Structures are given as C-alpha cells and as structure tokens.
Amino acid sequence: MKNKTSFPPQEGETRPSRCPDNTAFKQQKLPAWKPQLTIASVLSSFFLIGTFCLAVGVCLILSANSVREIKIDYSDKCSDCSKLRENSSNWNKECHCSVNFTLKEHILGDVFMYYGLQNFYQNHRRYVKSRSDAQLLGRNVNIQKSYCAPFTTYRNGTPMAPCGAIANSMFNDTIDLFYNIKSAAVKVPLLKTGNSWWTDKNVKFRNPESHNLSSAFAGTARPPYWQKPVYLLDEEDERNNGYLNDDFIIWMRVSAFATFRNLYRRVRHVRLFADGLPAGNYTFRISYNFPVTKFKGRKHVILSTVVWSGGSNPFLGIAYVVTGTAATLTGFVITAIHLKLRKKKTYFQK
C-alpha cells in the first residue's frame, strides 16, 4: 500500500477548519440560567427538604396508624377443607368452614373486605406474560400465537376462555360475613361491583359482542382450575359476568410481591350497617376452593377502613421520614465541614 503524504497548503489555498461554526447554538452562547451554589443556598435547601419530608412522613404514619383493621388467618382453621382441596380429583366437592371473631368497638365509615395471600409469587416473568390482552378485549384471536401456553387449548382443540396461567390460578374462595345478634345470624350486605379501576373496567377489558354471553363464548371452555365458565362467574348480576367480572379484573392485576391483598367486597350501608360494622360477634363462612398448602402459602381475610392517605400501609410515610432524616443529617455534615474549613482558612490567614 502506498502511504499518503500530507503536504502543507500552498500559497493561496485554505485548509478546511474542523472547528464548529461560530453560531450561538454550536458555540453554546445561548442564554441559560446557571445557579450559583453558595453555602447558604445549599444548606437551606437540605434543611428545607429535610423538614418538609419529615413533616409529611409523620403525617402519613399517623394517618396509616389511625386505620381500623382486623386480619384473620383461616389457613389452619379450615385445615379439613385444605386437605380435601389438595387432591385434584375432589375439585367438584364443596367444602365449607366458619371462623368466629369479635369486634370490641364499632368500625364506622366505609369498611372494605380483602383477601390476602402469602408466599404466592405473581411476579415471575412467565406468569406475568401468560395472558392474551387481545382476547380480554373481546377480539376473536388465535391464542395459540399468544403467551398463554400451556393454558391455551385442551387436547381436543377447544380454546380456553380466558387463557393463560394468571386467569387459571384465579382466587375462587367465597367469603360471606354474618353478624350474630340475639341468637340469630344476620348476613352483612356486601357490594361485589364497583371495586375495580375505571380504566380496567372500561378500557382494558371487553366481552365479545353477541346477543348473550353464553353464545358469545360458544366454542370455548373454562380454564382447568375453574369450577364454572367465565360467563357464569356472577349468576346474580349479568353485568358482572365474563371478562367484566370485578373479581376477575382485580385478580388479573398481578402483584409485585409474594405477600399481597386484593379488594374483595365492600360493606353496604343499609339497616344495621348504615354507619359501618357495629361491635359484636361475627362469623366468616367460607367456601374453600383455593389450595395453598403445596406452595406453603397462607390465606387471610381482612376488614379495613381507609383514610385520606389510603390504607394501613406505612411504607410511604417511612420512606418520607428516612429521606427527611438523610437530608437533615447531610445538612449538618456539610455545616460541620464548612465551619471546620473556614476555621482553618482564618488560622492560616493570620
């Protein structure tokens, strides 16, 4: 190969410059705000941020602690039903159990009922992807091309509706609440609709278009672990069926942690329960269907109120307190360093 030799420019010739053009943009001459970080501005920022976060954190923690909550673990109290459900051949056998508890004080205001699961990992990548959003929008799609496998079709080719591991593992215990008064059990009226997010109910989920749901889901079959088809999830309310069932929509919103709770019901304010739940003896009557022994899980039922900041979770308040404490301590450390350096500078000047 021949070496290329560069020669100096001849007289009258100009070498092209590699410098950027002399413009306001390329030479960074545009007007800009450049903060001047002085010791006063830095310290005041740290202390103001620390004070604000501490105040907000304390308010959030106090608010979370004011929530009235009762949590009952019924995993062991329904052990007979649990043993029955561990055998998959008993899927069509019903099993009921009861759990008694006492409210020493009234729970006023809106009362929410949750079911809680422990050691149930919904955050596995394959589990999270195992669904067909197009199918849940009521579209006629080929679920074989989705991520629902192995819960797509049966051996005879009948497609599952809904498909996927999330839908197949849906929580299906039935929980009723009774108020025991004067040797009689009064069933507490519970609302099972209006519990899901508006965006889920009106945007992310749709039923197939047809004159009735049974014909809309014709040619499909329920998931293997379900006891009834999707169009019969709520036999009392036709509007709460199919992919628009509130319990189904809430379950399809997977949790990031292994221990979580989902909203199940709300107490309806009528008759004896117009102001909430009165003090007294209560009973949970549970139709046990959801097995948890194989993955060493636990099941809870929770009665809780809410406040302006939400439920009883103090995490956000603790996060604010930690952030405020860190900012305040950083401010004190910077102050100490500044005083020490200023003292040394004064000494050397003398």
Coordinates of C-alpha atoms in Angstrom, one line a residue, residues 158-331:
T158 CA -61.1 -26.4 22.4
P159 CA -59.7 -23.0 23.3
M160 CA -59.7 -21.8 26.9
A161 CA -61.5 -18.6 27.8
P162 CA -59.8 -16.8 29.4
C163 CA -56.4 -18.3 28.6
G164 CA -53.1 -18.1 30.5
A165 CA -51.7 -19.0 33.9
I166 CA -52.9 -15.8 35.6
A167 CA -56.6 -16.5 34.8
N168 CA -56.3 -20.2 35.5
S169 CA -55.0 -19.5 39.1
M170 CA -57.7 -17.1 39.9
F171 CA -58.7 -16.9 43.6
N172 CA -62.1 -18.5 44.0
D173 CA -62.9 -18.8 47.7
T174 CA -66.3 -17.5 48.5
I175 CA -66.4 -15.4 51.8
D176 CA -69.7 -14.3 53.5
L177 CA -69.9 -12.3 56.7
F178 CA -72.6 -12.8 59.3
Y179 CA -73.4 -10.6 62.3
N180 CA -74.5 -12.7 65.3
I181 CA -77.2 -10.9 67.3
K182 CA -79.8 -12.4 69.7
S183 CA -79.0 -16.0 68.8
A184 CA -79.6 -15.1 65.1
A185 CA -77.1 -14.7 62.2
V186 CA -77.7 -11.6 60.1
K187 CA -75.9 -11.7 56.8
V188 CA -73.9 -8.5 56.2
P189 CA -74.8 -7.0 52.8
L190 CA -71.7 -6.8 50.7
L191 CA -71.1 -5.0 47.4
K192 CA -69.2 -7.0 44.8
T193 CA -69.2 -4.4 42.0
G194 CA -67.5 -1.1 41.7
N195 CA -64.3 -2.5 43.2
S196 CA -62.1 -2.4 40.1
W197 CA -60.4 0.5 38.5
W198 CA -62.4 2.5 36.0
T199 CA -59.6 2.1 33.3
D200 CA -59.7 -1.6 33.7
K201 CA -63.5 -1.9 33.5
N202 CA -63.9 0.5 30.6
V203 CA -60.7 0.3 28.6
K204 CA -58.7 -2.9 29.2
F205 CA -61.5 -5.5 29.3
R206 CA -64.4 -6.2 27.0
N207 CA -66.8 -9.0 26.4
P208 CA -67.2 -10.4 22.9
E209 CA -70.1 -8.9 21.0
S210 CA -73.2 -11.1 20.9
H211 CA -76.9 -11.0 21.9
N212 CA -76.0 -13.0 25.1
L213 CA -72.8 -14.1 26.9
S214 CA -73.4 -17.8 26.6
S215 CA -73.4 -17.6 22.8
A216 CA -70.5 -15.1 22.8
F217 CA -68.3 -17.7 24.5
A218 CA -69.7 -20.7 22.5
G219 CA -66.9 -23.0 21.3
T220 CA -64.7 -22.2 24.3
A221 CA -64.1 -23.9 27.6
R222 CA -63.3 -22.8 31.2
P223 CA -59.7 -22.9 32.4
P224 CA -58.8 -26.3 34.1
Y225 CA -58.9 -25.0 37.7
W226 CA -62.2 -23.1 37.3
Q227 CA -65.4 -24.6 38.6
K228 CA -67.7 -22.6 36.2
P229 CA -67.3 -21.0 32.8
V230 CA -66.5 -17.3 32.5
Y231 CA -70.0 -16.2 31.6
L232 CA -71.4 -17.6 34.9
L233 CA -68.9 -16.0 37.3
D234 CA -71.8 -14.0 38.8
E235 CA -75.2 -15.7 38.3
E236 CA -77.0 -12.9 40.2
D237 CA -75.8 -9.9 38.1
E238 CA -75.5 -10.3 34.3
R239 CA -73.5 -7.1 34.0
N240 CA -70.8 -8.6 36.3
N241 CA -70.0 -11.6 34.1
G242 CA -67.5 -12.6 31.5
Y243 CA -64.3 -10.6 31.2
L244 CA -66.0 -7.7 33.0
N245 CA -66.3 -9.5 36.3
D246 CA -64.8 -7.4 39.1
D247 CA -63.2 -10.3 40.9
F248 CA -61.6 -11.5 37.6
I249 CA -60.3 -8.0 36.7
I250 CA -58.8 -7.4 40.1
W251 CA -57.0 -10.8 40.0
M252 CA -55.6 -10.1 36.6
R253 CA -53.7 -7.1 38.1
V254 CA -50.7 -9.0 39.3
S255 CA -48.8 -8.1 42.5
A256 CA -45.2 -7.2 42.7
F257 CA -44.7 -9.0 46.0
A258 CA -45.2 -12.6 47.3
T259 CA -47.5 -11.3 50.1
F260 CA -50.4 -9.2 48.9
R261 CA -54.1 -8.4 49.3
N262 CA -56.8 -7.8 46.8
L263 CA -60.1 -6.0 47.4
Y264 CA -62.9 -8.5 47.6
R265 CA -66.1 -6.7 48.8
R266 CA -67.4 -3.5 50.4
V267 CA -69.9 -3.3 53.2
R268 CA -73.2 -1.9 52.0
H269 CA -74.5 0.8 54.3
V270 CA -78.1 -0.3 55.0
R271 CA -80.2 -1.2 58.1
L272 CA -78.0 -2.3 61.0
F273 CA -74.9 -1.4 59.0
A274 CA -75.8 2.1 57.9
D275 CA -72.8 3.6 59.8
G276 CA -70.4 0.7 59.4
L277 CA -70.0 -2.5 61.4
P278 CA -71.4 -2.4 64.9
A279 CA -69.5 -4.0 67.8
G280 CA -70.4 -7.7 68.5
N281 CA -69.8 -11.2 67.4
Y282 CA -69.2 -12.1 63.7
T283 CA -68.7 -15.2 61.6
F284 CA -66.9 -15.7 58.3
R285 CA -68.5 -18.5 56.3
I286 CA -66.0 -19.6 53.7
S287 CA -66.5 -21.9 50.7
Y288 CA -62.9 -23.2 50.5
N289 CA -61.7 -23.7 46.9
F290 CA -58.2 -22.2 46.6
P291 CA -55.4 -24.6 47.8
V292 CA -52.3 -23.1 49.2
T293 CA -50.5 -26.0 51.0
K294 CA -48.4 -27.1 48.1
F295 CA -46.5 -23.8 47.9
K296 CA -46.5 -23.3 51.7
G297 CA -48.9 -20.3 51.4
R298 CA -51.3 -18.7 53.8
K299 CA -54.7 -17.2 53.3
H300 CA -56.2 -14.2 55.2
V301 CA -59.4 -12.2 55.2
I302 CA -59.1 -8.6 56.2
L303 CA -61.6 -6.0 57.3
S304 CA -60.2 -2.5 57.0
T305 CA -61.2 1.2 56.7
V306 CA -59.4 3.8 54.7
V307 CA -58.2 7.4 55.4
W308 CA -57.2 10.3 53.2
S309 CA -53.8 8.7 52.6
G310 CA -55.1 5.3 51.7
G311 CA -54.9 2.1 53.7
S312 CA -52.8 0.9 56.6
N313 CA -49.6 0.6 54.7
P314 CA -47.0 2.8 56.4
F315 CA -44.3 2.4 53.7
L316 CA -44.8 5.8 52.1
G317 CA -44.6 7.5 55.5
I318 CA -41.4 5.6 56.4
A319 CA -39.9 6.5 53.1
Y320 CA -40.5 10.2 53.7
V321 CA -39.1 10.0 57.2
V322 CA -35.9 8.2 56.0
T323 CA -35.5 10.8 53.2
G324 CA -36.0 13.7 55.5
T325 CA -33.6 12.3 58.1
A326 CA -30.9 11.7 55.5
A327 CA -31.3 15.3 54.1
T328 CA -31.2 16.8 57.5
L329 CA -28.1 14.8 58.6
T330 CA -26.4 15.7 55.3
G331 CA -27.1 19.4 56.0

